Short mmCIF file of C-alpha atoms (C1' of nucleotides) in Angstrom, two decimals:
data_model
loop_
_atom_site.label_atom_id
_atom_site.label_comp_id
_atom_site.label_asym_id
_atom_site.label_seq_id
_atom_site.Cartn_x
_atom_site.Cartn_y
_atom_site.Cartn_z
CA UNK A 1438 97.66 33.86 78.18
CA UNK A 1439 94.82 33.82 80.60
CA UNK A 1440 92.62 36.86 80.64
CA UNK A 1441 93.63 37.81 84.12
CA UNK A 1442 97.28 37.49 83.30
CA UNK A 1443 96.91 39.66 80.24
CA UNK A 1444 95.11 42.32 82.20
CA UNK A 1445 97.60 42.09 84.98
CA UNK A 1446 100.29 42.67 82.40
CA UNK A 1447 98.93 45.93 81.10
CA UNK A 1448 97.98 47.06 84.56
CA UNK A 1449 101.61 46.67 85.49
CA UNK A 1450 102.86 48.27 82.33
CA UNK A 1451 100.61 51.24 81.88
CA UNK A 1452 99.37 53.99 84.01
CA UNK A 1453 95.58 54.01 84.24
CA UNK A 1454 95.52 57.33 82.45
CA UNK A 1455 97.02 55.61 79.45
CA UNK A 1456 94.42 52.92 79.26
CA UNK A 1457 92.22 52.71 76.25
CA UNK A 1458 88.53 52.19 76.54
CA UNK A 1459 89.01 48.50 75.98
CA UNK A 1460 91.60 48.31 78.69
CA UNK A 1461 89.29 50.07 81.08
CA UNK A 1462 86.68 47.47 80.30
CA UNK A 1463 89.25 44.74 80.75
CA UNK A 1464 90.32 46.17 84.06
CA UNK A 1465 86.72 46.15 85.21
CA UNK A 1466 86.39 42.50 84.26
CA UNK A 1467 89.63 41.81 86.00
CA UNK A 1468 88.39 43.51 89.13
CA UNK A 1469 85.28 41.39 88.99
CA UNK A 1470 87.34 38.24 89.02
CA UNK A 1471 90.09 39.47 91.25
CA UNK A 1472 87.83 40.74 93.98
CA UNK A 1473 85.05 38.26 93.42
CA UNK A 1474 82.50 40.91 92.85
CA UNK A 1475 79.67 41.21 90.45
CA UNK A 1476 81.05 42.04 87.03
CA UNK A 1477 80.57 45.68 86.27
CA UNK A 1478 78.77 46.31 83.00
CA UNK A 1479 81.28 47.89 80.65
CA UNK A 1480 78.85 50.59 79.63
CA UNK A 1481 78.98 52.00 83.12
CA UNK A 1482 82.51 53.08 82.39
CA UNK A 1483 82.40 53.70 78.70
CA UNK A 1484 85.51 55.81 78.70
CA UNK A 1485 89.24 55.70 78.39
CA UNK A 1486 91.69 55.75 81.22
CA UNK A 1487 91.95 59.48 81.37
CA UNK A 1488 88.28 59.89 81.83
CA UNK A 1489 88.29 57.07 84.35
CA UNK A 1490 90.94 58.82 86.36
CA UNK A 1491 88.81 61.91 86.49
CA UNK A 1492 86.04 60.12 88.30
CA UNK A 1493 85.60 60.73 91.95
CA UNK A 1494 84.68 58.23 94.54
CA UNK A 1495 81.14 59.46 94.36
CA UNK A 1496 81.12 58.84 90.63
CA UNK A 1497 82.13 55.27 91.18
CA UNK A 1498 79.49 54.87 93.84
CA UNK A 1499 76.89 56.30 91.54
CA UNK A 1500 77.73 53.87 88.80
CA UNK A 1501 78.33 50.86 90.96
CA UNK A 1502 76.59 51.42 94.26
CA UNK A 1503 77.60 48.02 95.52
CA UNK A 1504 81.30 48.01 94.75
CA UNK A 1505 82.12 51.50 93.60
CA UNK A 1506 84.17 52.12 96.65
CA UNK A 1507 86.24 49.05 96.06
CA UNK A 1508 86.81 49.92 92.43
CA UNK A 1509 87.74 53.44 93.31
CA UNK A 1510 90.26 52.22 95.84
CA UNK A 1511 91.66 49.72 93.39
CA UNK A 1512 92.14 52.39 90.79
CA UNK A 1513 93.53 54.70 93.40
CA UNK A 1514 96.15 52.16 94.25
CA UNK A 1515 97.15 51.77 90.64
CA UNK A 1516 97.34 55.49 90.12
CA UNK A 1517 99.49 55.80 93.15
CA UNK A 1518 101.66 52.91 92.22
CA UNK A 1519 102.20 53.89 88.61
CA UNK A 1520 102.54 57.58 88.90
CA UNK A 1521 104.88 57.91 91.78
CA UNK A 1522 102.98 61.06 92.50
CA UNK A 1523 100.16 60.55 94.79
CA UNK A 1524 97.49 63.09 94.90
CA UNK A 1525 96.26 62.84 98.39
CA UNK A 1526 93.18 64.74 97.39
CA UNK A 1527 92.04 61.72 95.56
CA UNK A 1528 91.53 60.01 98.80
CA UNK A 1529 88.97 62.50 99.77
CA UNK A 1530 86.99 62.10 96.67
CA UNK A 1531 88.74 64.32 94.21
CA UNK A 1532 89.53 62.90 90.86
CA UNK A 1533 93.15 62.38 90.13
CA UNK A 1534 94.46 64.20 87.20
CA UNK A 1535 97.95 64.61 88.33
CA UNK A 1536 99.73 62.40 85.96
CA UNK A 1537 102.59 63.98 84.15
CA UNK A 1538 101.12 63.68 80.75
CA UNK A 1539 101.20 66.89 78.84
CA UNK A 1540 98.01 67.33 76.90
CA UNK A 1541 99.89 69.15 74.24
CA UNK A 1542 101.57 65.96 73.34
CA UNK A 1543 98.34 64.49 72.18
CA UNK A 1544 97.07 64.70 68.69
CA UNK A 1545 93.47 65.30 68.13
CA UNK A 1546 91.77 63.33 65.43
CA UNK A 1547 91.36 65.38 62.33
CA UNK A 1548 87.62 65.22 62.46
CA UNK A 1549 87.66 66.86 65.83
CA UNK A 1550 89.39 69.90 64.65
CA UNK A 1551 87.18 70.67 61.75
CA UNK A 1552 84.58 73.25 62.57
CA UNK A 1553 82.13 71.85 60.09
CA UNK A 1554 82.09 68.24 60.99
CA UNK A 1555 79.99 66.72 63.62
CA UNK A 1556 80.44 63.26 64.88
CA UNK A 1557 77.75 62.81 67.36
CA UNK A 1558 80.03 63.41 70.22
CA UNK A 1559 82.43 66.24 70.59
CA UNK A 1560 83.20 68.80 67.99
CA UNK A 1561 85.81 71.41 68.35
CA UNK A 1562 85.01 74.57 66.58
CA UNK A 1563 86.75 77.77 66.07
CA UNK A 1564 85.07 80.28 68.24
CA UNK A 1565 83.22 81.87 65.40
CA UNK A 1566 81.16 79.50 63.36
CA UNK A 1567 81.63 81.72 60.36
CA UNK A 1568 85.31 81.14 60.41
CA UNK A 1569 87.20 78.07 59.57
CA UNK A 1570 90.34 79.23 61.24
CA UNK A 1571 90.51 79.95 64.89
CA UNK A 1572 90.66 83.51 66.02
CA UNK A 1573 93.90 84.62 67.50
CA UNK A 1574 93.41 87.44 69.85
CA UNK A 1575 94.99 89.39 72.61
CA UNK A 1576 94.01 91.29 75.64
CA UNK A 1577 92.04 88.60 77.27
CA UNK A 1578 91.56 88.74 80.95
CA UNK A 1579 92.36 85.38 82.32
CA UNK A 1580 90.69 84.75 85.57
CA UNK A 1581 93.73 82.89 86.53
CA UNK A 1582 95.56 83.83 89.63
CA UNK A 1583 99.23 83.65 90.01
CA UNK A 1584 98.98 81.23 92.80
CA UNK A 1585 101.78 79.38 94.37
CA UNK A 1586 100.77 75.83 94.68
CA UNK A 1587 101.25 74.89 98.26
CA UNK A 1588 102.57 71.50 97.45
CA UNK A 1589 104.66 71.81 94.38
CA UNK A 1590 107.99 73.20 93.45
CA UNK A 1591 108.13 75.68 96.19
CA UNK A 1592 110.66 76.18 98.84
CA UNK A 1593 111.01 78.48 101.73
CA UNK A 1594 113.66 80.44 99.91
CA UNK A 1595 111.43 80.74 96.93
CA UNK A 1596 108.77 82.57 98.78
CA UNK A 1597 110.65 85.07 100.76
CA UNK A 1598 114.26 84.89 101.57
CA UNK A 1599 113.98 86.47 104.97
CA UNK A 1600 110.56 86.10 106.40
CA UNK A 1601 109.15 82.81 107.40
CA UNK A 1602 105.60 82.53 106.33
CA UNK A 1603 104.29 79.26 107.61
CA UNK A 1604 101.06 79.36 105.74
CA UNK A 1605 102.60 79.82 102.39
CA UNK A 1606 104.91 76.94 102.63
CA UNK A 1607 102.45 74.55 103.99
CA UNK A 1608 98.94 74.04 102.86
CA UNK A 1609 97.92 73.39 106.37
CA UNK A 1610 99.44 75.73 108.87
CA UNK A 1611 98.45 75.18 112.39
CA UNK A 1612 96.30 77.78 114.03
CA UNK A 1613 99.27 78.77 116.07
CA UNK A 1614 101.00 79.80 112.91
CA UNK A 1615 98.49 82.47 112.31
CA UNK A 1616 97.83 83.47 115.81
CA UNK A 1617 94.22 83.80 114.87
CA UNK A 1618 93.19 80.55 116.39
CA UNK A 1619 90.90 79.93 113.48
CA UNK A 1620 89.52 76.57 112.92
CA UNK A 1621 90.19 75.86 109.33
CA UNK A 1622 88.35 72.62 109.41
CA UNK A 1623 85.19 74.35 110.26
CA UNK A 1624 84.98 75.83 106.83
CA UNK A 1625 81.95 74.69 104.94
CA UNK A 1626 82.38 72.37 102.03
CA UNK A 1627 83.18 74.04 98.79
CA UNK A 1628 80.31 74.46 96.49
CA UNK A 1629 80.29 73.79 92.79
CA UNK A 1630 78.47 77.01 92.25
CA UNK A 1631 81.58 78.76 93.24
CA UNK A 1632 84.15 76.31 92.23
CA UNK A 1633 83.14 75.88 88.65
CA UNK A 1634 84.01 79.31 87.44
CA UNK A 1635 87.66 78.67 87.32
CA UNK A 1636 88.22 75.64 89.34
CA UNK A 1637 91.67 74.66 90.28
CA UNK A 1638 91.27 71.41 91.97
CA UNK A 1639 94.38 70.28 93.70
CA UNK A 1640 94.76 67.47 91.26
CA UNK A 1641 94.47 69.91 88.43
CA UNK A 1642 97.11 72.07 89.94
CA UNK A 1643 99.39 69.12 90.00
CA UNK A 1644 98.50 68.50 86.45
CA UNK A 1645 99.07 72.12 85.61
CA UNK A 1646 102.46 72.01 87.09
CA UNK A 1647 103.36 69.37 84.60
CA UNK A 1648 102.63 71.88 81.90
CA UNK A 1649 104.34 74.76 83.48
CA UNK A 1650 107.24 75.95 81.42
CA UNK A 1651 110.61 76.21 82.98
CA UNK A 1652 110.99 79.65 84.41
CA UNK A 1653 114.01 81.59 85.46
CA UNK A 1654 115.13 80.77 88.93
CA UNK A 1655 113.60 83.83 90.50
CA UNK A 1656 110.22 83.15 89.09
CA UNK A 1657 110.06 79.86 90.87
CA UNK A 1658 108.47 82.05 93.45
CA UNK A 1659 105.24 81.27 91.78
CA UNK A 1660 105.18 77.78 90.49
CA UNK A 1661 101.70 77.80 89.15
CA UNK A 1662 101.28 79.79 86.01
CA UNK A 1663 103.60 82.61 86.75
CA UNK A 1664 102.21 84.27 83.74
CA UNK A 1665 102.99 87.82 82.90
CA UNK A 1666 103.01 91.18 84.39
CA UNK A 1667 99.77 92.06 82.73
CA UNK A 1668 98.05 89.39 84.70
CA UNK A 1669 97.09 91.68 87.45
CA UNK A 1670 94.04 90.92 89.41
CA UNK A 1671 91.99 92.92 91.76
CA UNK A 1672 92.23 92.04 95.37
CA UNK A 1673 88.67 90.85 95.60
CA UNK A 1674 89.21 88.73 92.53
CA UNK A 1675 92.30 87.28 94.04
CA UNK A 1676 90.55 86.43 97.25
CA UNK A 1677 87.60 85.03 95.41
CA UNK A 1678 89.95 82.87 93.39
CA UNK A 1679 91.56 81.55 96.52
CA UNK A 1680 88.15 80.88 97.95
CA UNK A 1681 87.30 78.73 95.01
CA UNK A 1682 90.21 76.50 95.58
CA UNK A 1683 90.04 74.32 98.67
CA UNK A 1684 93.79 74.12 98.45
CA UNK A 1685 93.94 77.59 99.90
CA UNK A 1686 91.45 77.20 102.67
CA UNK A 1687 94.27 77.53 105.15
CA UNK A 1688 94.53 81.12 103.99
CA UNK A 1689 90.95 81.98 103.38
CA UNK A 1690 87.77 79.98 103.34
CA UNK A 1691 84.07 80.38 103.07
CA UNK A 1692 82.44 80.91 106.40
CA UNK A 1693 78.93 81.07 105.10
CA UNK A 1694 78.80 80.26 101.49
CA UNK A 1695 75.24 81.34 100.83
CA UNK A 1696 75.97 84.83 102.09
CA UNK A 1697 79.41 85.04 100.56
CA UNK A 1698 80.91 85.39 103.98
CA UNK A 1699 84.53 84.38 104.10
CA UNK A 1700 87.12 84.16 106.77
CA UNK A 1701 90.82 84.82 106.58
CA UNK A 1702 92.55 82.03 108.39
CA UNK A 1703 96.07 83.13 107.83
CA UNK A 1704 96.26 86.90 107.43
CA UNK A 1705 100.02 86.95 107.16
CA UNK A 1706 100.10 84.19 104.63
CA UNK A 1707 97.31 85.74 102.63
CA UNK A 1708 99.14 89.03 102.57
CA UNK A 1709 102.24 87.26 101.37
CA UNK A 1710 100.27 85.61 98.61
CA UNK A 1711 98.82 88.93 97.62
CA UNK A 1712 102.17 90.63 97.78
CA UNK A 1713 103.52 87.87 95.70
CA UNK A 1714 100.78 88.39 93.18
CA UNK A 1715 101.48 92.09 92.98
CA UNK A 1716 105.20 91.76 93.31
CA UNK A 1717 105.12 93.74 96.50
CA UNK A 1718 107.42 91.99 98.83
CA UNK A 1719 106.52 94.22 101.74
CA UNK A 1720 102.86 93.42 101.71
CA UNK A 1721 101.33 92.92 105.11
CA UNK A 1722 97.89 92.12 106.34
CA UNK A 1723 97.67 95.70 107.57
CA UNK A 1724 98.01 96.94 104.03
CA UNK A 1725 95.87 94.26 102.55
CA UNK A 1726 93.12 95.01 105.00
CA UNK A 1727 93.36 98.69 104.13
CA UNK A 1728 92.71 97.74 100.54
CA UNK A 1729 89.80 95.64 101.70
CA UNK A 1730 88.41 98.62 103.59
CA UNK A 1731 88.33 100.59 100.38
CA UNK A 1732 85.85 98.03 99.17
CA UNK A 1733 83.44 99.03 101.90
CA UNK A 1734 82.35 102.19 100.20
CA UNK A 1735 82.29 100.48 96.84
CA UNK A 1736 79.91 97.95 98.30
CA UNK A 1737 82.02 95.08 97.12
CA UNK A 1738 83.16 93.71 100.44
CA UNK A 1739 82.14 94.58 103.96
CA UNK A 1740 83.36 93.53 107.34
CA UNK A 1741 81.25 91.15 109.33
CA UNK A 1742 81.01 93.05 112.55
CA UNK A 1743 82.13 91.35 115.66
CA UNK A 1744 83.89 88.58 113.81
CA UNK A 1745 87.58 88.96 113.42
CA UNK A 1746 89.09 88.37 110.01
CA UNK A 1747 85.67 87.76 108.58
CA UNK A 1748 84.38 89.64 105.57
CA UNK A 1749 81.53 89.35 103.19
CA UNK A 1750 81.05 89.88 99.50
CA UNK A 1751 78.13 92.23 99.19
CA UNK A 1752 77.13 90.75 95.88
CA UNK A 1753 77.91 87.57 94.04
CA UNK A 1754 81.53 87.99 93.03
CA UNK A 1755 80.70 87.07 89.46
CA UNK A 1756 78.41 90.08 89.29
CA UNK A 1757 80.86 92.62 90.54
CA UNK A 1758 81.58 95.17 87.91
CA UNK A 1759 85.19 95.65 87.22
CA UNK A 1760 86.31 99.16 86.60
CA UNK A 1761 89.47 100.38 85.12
CA UNK A 1762 92.52 98.46 85.98
CA UNK A 1763 94.39 99.60 88.97
CA UNK A 1764 97.97 99.57 89.93
CA UNK A 1765 99.76 96.77 88.27
CA UNK A 1766 102.40 94.61 89.77
CA UNK A 1767 105.94 95.74 89.51
CA UNK A 1768 107.76 94.84 86.38
CA UNK A 1769 108.34 91.24 85.54
CA UNK A 1770 109.66 91.89 82.10
CA UNK A 1771 111.26 88.51 81.76
CA UNK A 1772 107.85 86.95 81.85
CA UNK A 1773 106.12 89.28 79.48
CA UNK A 1774 104.14 88.10 76.58
CA UNK A 1775 103.69 90.65 73.90
CA UNK A 1776 100.32 91.83 72.89
CA UNK A 1777 98.91 92.36 69.46
CA UNK A 1778 96.42 95.13 69.52
CA UNK A 1779 94.68 94.52 66.25
CA UNK A 1780 93.96 90.99 67.26
CA UNK A 1781 92.62 92.21 70.51
CA UNK A 1782 90.28 94.46 68.64
CA UNK A 1783 89.04 91.58 66.56
CA UNK A 1784 88.39 89.52 69.56
CA UNK A 1785 86.79 92.28 71.54
CA UNK A 1786 84.35 93.10 68.82
CA UNK A 1787 83.34 89.52 68.44
CA UNK A 1788 82.83 88.94 72.08
CA UNK A 1789 81.04 92.17 72.79
CA UNK A 1790 77.70 90.44 72.80
CA UNK A 1791 78.36 88.92 76.14
CA UNK A 1792 78.95 91.54 78.75
CA UNK A 1793 80.37 89.30 81.37
CA UNK A 1794 82.69 87.76 78.92
CA UNK A 1795 83.74 91.07 77.55
CA UNK A 1796 84.66 92.30 80.94
CA UNK A 1797 86.67 89.19 81.43
CA UNK A 1798 88.33 89.53 78.12
CA UNK A 1799 89.09 93.19 78.09
CA UNK A 1800 91.44 93.34 80.95
CA UNK A 1801 94.64 91.65 80.21
CA UNK A 1802 97.25 91.35 77.60
CA UNK A 1803 97.70 87.74 76.88
CA UNK A 1804 97.66 86.28 73.49
CA UNK A 1805 94.78 83.96 73.12
CA UNK A 1806 93.17 81.60 70.79
CA UNK A 1807 89.55 80.96 71.51
CA UNK A 1808 88.02 77.76 70.40
CA UNK A 1809 84.58 76.47 70.82
CA UNK A 1810 83.46 73.10 71.90
CA UNK A 1811 80.02 71.97 71.04
CA UNK A 1812 78.89 69.02 72.97
CA UNK A 1813 75.48 67.75 72.07
CA UNK A 1814 73.19 67.86 75.01
CA UNK A 1815 72.05 64.60 76.34
CA UNK A 1816 69.70 63.33 78.93
CA UNK A 1817 72.16 60.62 79.72
CA UNK A 1818 73.38 61.31 83.23
CA UNK A 1819 76.77 59.88 82.43
CA UNK A 1820 77.21 62.27 79.56
CA UNK A 1821 76.03 65.20 81.61
CA UNK A 1822 78.34 64.23 84.34
CA UNK A 1823 81.21 64.07 81.95
CA UNK A 1824 80.27 67.39 80.48
CA UNK A 1825 80.40 68.85 83.94
CA UNK A 1826 83.79 67.38 84.40
CA UNK A 1827 84.89 68.89 81.15
CA UNK A 1828 83.77 72.23 82.40
CA UNK A 1829 85.68 71.76 85.57
CA UNK A 1830 88.80 70.49 83.95
CA UNK A 1831 89.22 73.35 81.58
CA UNK A 1832 91.36 75.18 83.98
CA UNK A 1833 95.02 74.59 83.68
CA UNK A 1834 98.00 76.69 82.71
CA UNK A 1835 97.30 78.65 79.64
CA UNK A 1836 93.62 78.14 79.81
CA UNK A 1837 90.78 80.21 80.99
CA UNK A 1838 87.35 78.85 81.20
CA UNK A 1839 84.76 81.42 80.36
CA UNK A 1840 81.78 79.87 81.96
CA UNK A 1841 79.65 82.84 81.08
CA UNK A 1842 79.35 81.67 77.54
CA UNK A 1843 78.24 78.18 78.29
CA UNK A 1844 74.77 77.55 77.03
CA UNK A 1845 72.85 74.45 77.65
CA UNK A 1846 69.28 73.59 77.02
CA UNK A 1847 68.33 70.24 78.29
CA UNK A 1848 64.70 70.24 77.39
CA UNK A 1849 65.07 71.13 73.75
CA UNK A 1850 68.10 68.99 73.29
CA UNK A 1851 70.06 71.94 72.03
CA UNK A 1852 73.81 71.81 71.71
CA UNK A 1853 75.88 72.61 74.67
CA UNK A 1854 78.10 75.50 73.78
CA UNK A 1855 81.30 75.75 75.59
CA UNK A 1856 83.57 78.56 74.67
CA UNK A 1857 86.91 78.80 76.20
CA UNK A 1858 90.05 80.65 75.55
CA UNK A 1859 93.51 79.33 75.59
CA UNK A 1860 96.19 81.68 76.62
CA UNK A 1861 99.46 81.81 74.93
CA UNK A 1862 102.43 81.87 77.15
CA UNK A 1863 105.83 82.94 76.14
CA UNK A 1864 107.11 79.42 76.20
CA UNK A 1865 104.14 77.77 74.70
CA UNK A 1866 102.66 78.29 71.30
CA UNK A 1867 99.04 78.97 70.73
CA UNK A 1868 98.76 75.76 68.81
CA UNK A 1869 100.18 73.87 71.70
CA UNK A 1870 97.61 75.44 73.93
CA UNK A 1871 94.84 74.47 71.58
CA UNK A 1872 96.18 70.97 71.43
CA UNK A 1873 96.14 70.99 75.17
CA UNK A 1874 92.59 72.13 75.16
CA UNK A 1875 91.57 69.46 72.75
CA UNK A 1876 93.40 66.81 74.61
CA UNK A 1877 91.82 68.03 77.78
CA UNK A 1878 88.42 67.89 76.20
CA UNK A 1879 89.08 64.42 74.96
CA UNK A 1880 90.36 63.06 78.14
CA UNK A 1881 87.39 64.42 79.92
CA UNK A 1882 84.67 63.58 77.54
CA UNK A 1883 84.25 60.03 76.42
CA UNK A 1884 85.07 59.76 72.81
CA UNK A 1885 82.31 58.80 70.47
CA UNK A 1886 82.44 55.26 69.32
CA UNK A 1887 84.75 54.83 66.39
CA UNK A 1888 87.00 57.68 67.23
CA UNK A 1889 90.47 57.24 68.43
CA UNK A 1890 91.56 58.12 71.84
CA UNK A 1891 94.36 60.60 72.23
CA UNK A 1892 96.68 57.82 73.21
CA UNK A 1893 96.04 55.71 70.22
CA UNK A 1894 96.42 58.58 67.85
CA UNK A 1895 99.58 59.73 69.40
CA UNK A 1896 101.45 56.59 70.08
"C1'" DT B 1284 99.06 92.08 120.93
"C1'" DA B 1285 96.23 91.56 117.16
"C1'" DC B 1286 92.86 93.31 114.64
"C1'" DC B 1287 90.09 97.24 112.90
"C1'" DC B 1288 89.23 101.97 111.14
"C1'" DG B 1289 89.65 105.69 107.80
"C1'" DG B 1290 92.49 109.89 106.34
"C1'" DA B 1291 96.26 111.31 103.51
"C1'" DA B 1292 99.69 110.93 100.22
"C1'" DG B 1293 102.22 108.23 96.94
"C1'" DT B 1294 102.60 104.66 93.19
"C1'" DT B 1295 101.59 102.29 89.08
"C1'" DC B 1296 98.92 101.37 85.98
"C1'" DT B 1297 95.11 102.25 81.73
"C1'" DC C 123 96.75 114.10 82.31
"C1'" DA C 124 92.75 111.84 84.81
"C1'" DG C 125 91.38 108.35 87.37
"C1'" DA C 126 91.26 103.58 89.34
"C1'" DA C 127 93.10 100.64 92.51
"C1'" DC C 128 95.77 100.00 95.29
"C1'" DT C 129 100.23 100.79 98.72
"C1'" DT C 130 102.24 102.93 102.47
"C1'" DC C 131 101.96 105.29 106.61
"C1'" DC C 132 99.68 106.86 110.44
"C1'" DG C 133 96.96 107.91 114.75
"C1'" DG C 134 93.48 106.18 117.11
"C1'" DG C 135 90.04 102.57 118.67
"C1'" DT C 136 88.47 97.84 120.48
#
DNA sequence: TACCCGGAAGTTCT
DNA sequence: CAGAACTTCCGGGT
């Protein structure tokens, strides 16, 4: 069989996310011949299909300035064709990670899961180096909102049976929907500084939805990680979370990122989202804004005078001290995950060294299993880039990325510490979550030479 | 009409 | 029971 035919065969048969490293290389060669372009050196894309699918247009351009665009489009086509689910965000430069492949289905190579072994690439450790078994804990505050994904699994009836809330049902309500006349498009571009904390890229949300357990009918109200009643978030947190996700810019967006000024584009829709979050079906913007006004005297949020629906965080949201938990949402007992206090204590005491983390961890009741990833630092831009992607991709159902415990020292070539916590959901075991985490790490970070890809170890 | 303001009381949590 | 963080309601302002 001719080379091109062979490649064409697997291109037809397999989704790009399922490609092995070799197949990625083969696809690149195939593109070279097919499109009569300069052959792309395989080391430019030394990764498997999953990692390839995480690359953005800009990543392609960076690697192959001449034909990156073409390659990106070619891959885009294949993703679209093979998945049946097209992530339109990918067209605008977002990586596509929307393929219905549950990370938990992957097996991680044994050597990856041992805390003591290093392999020159990625090592998964239990969170405490002194322990060989991961720490199971509770009461971790996931900075994960209960956000309805605008595009997935959501119907008008699911949101509110009576009221029509245009913004909620559509990610892009027209200004007339809100009556505010806001120009959503005028929002500044989203900034990695703000997005990285718990990024939920649209493609990731799609991906997350693949992992979402089947919920009772009523809970379809919130398709994305309808977690548990303990997952209450403060209003400013909620808004900040929405701000981090461009998916929700129709509700709220950054007006002036550097000053933490944000604008509410759809007050009604935002109130509905918030009410949804708190299980308060009668939430209105009037009430929400009253809650916002309480932030004035706490110096958390202030109104930008003269600008309607425009507010400002008075300090970087990540620095805002969280006090005691406030009113929780109304009961959602069917979604509850039980909490083990002694495990929470263990975890709390171990994490106490990091204040930010502690505050994150101390405020919820979700069973967790922290694991630690140590990724050797590298001056290689590709590796750094991938590491960044790993950081970004750590957010999906059952996961919380605790960016505050990332440590990286480029100059001294110290290990990159990445601690994250997987959250146990009622329907999903902790081990599954850890598998997901590992798979996620693998798909994001090119595997060291000689190690198997998740696909090859699983299939 | 829509948004904004802050007081007051009530609710639901830790 | 105290207190936080809202929620609900309200009268008034722009």
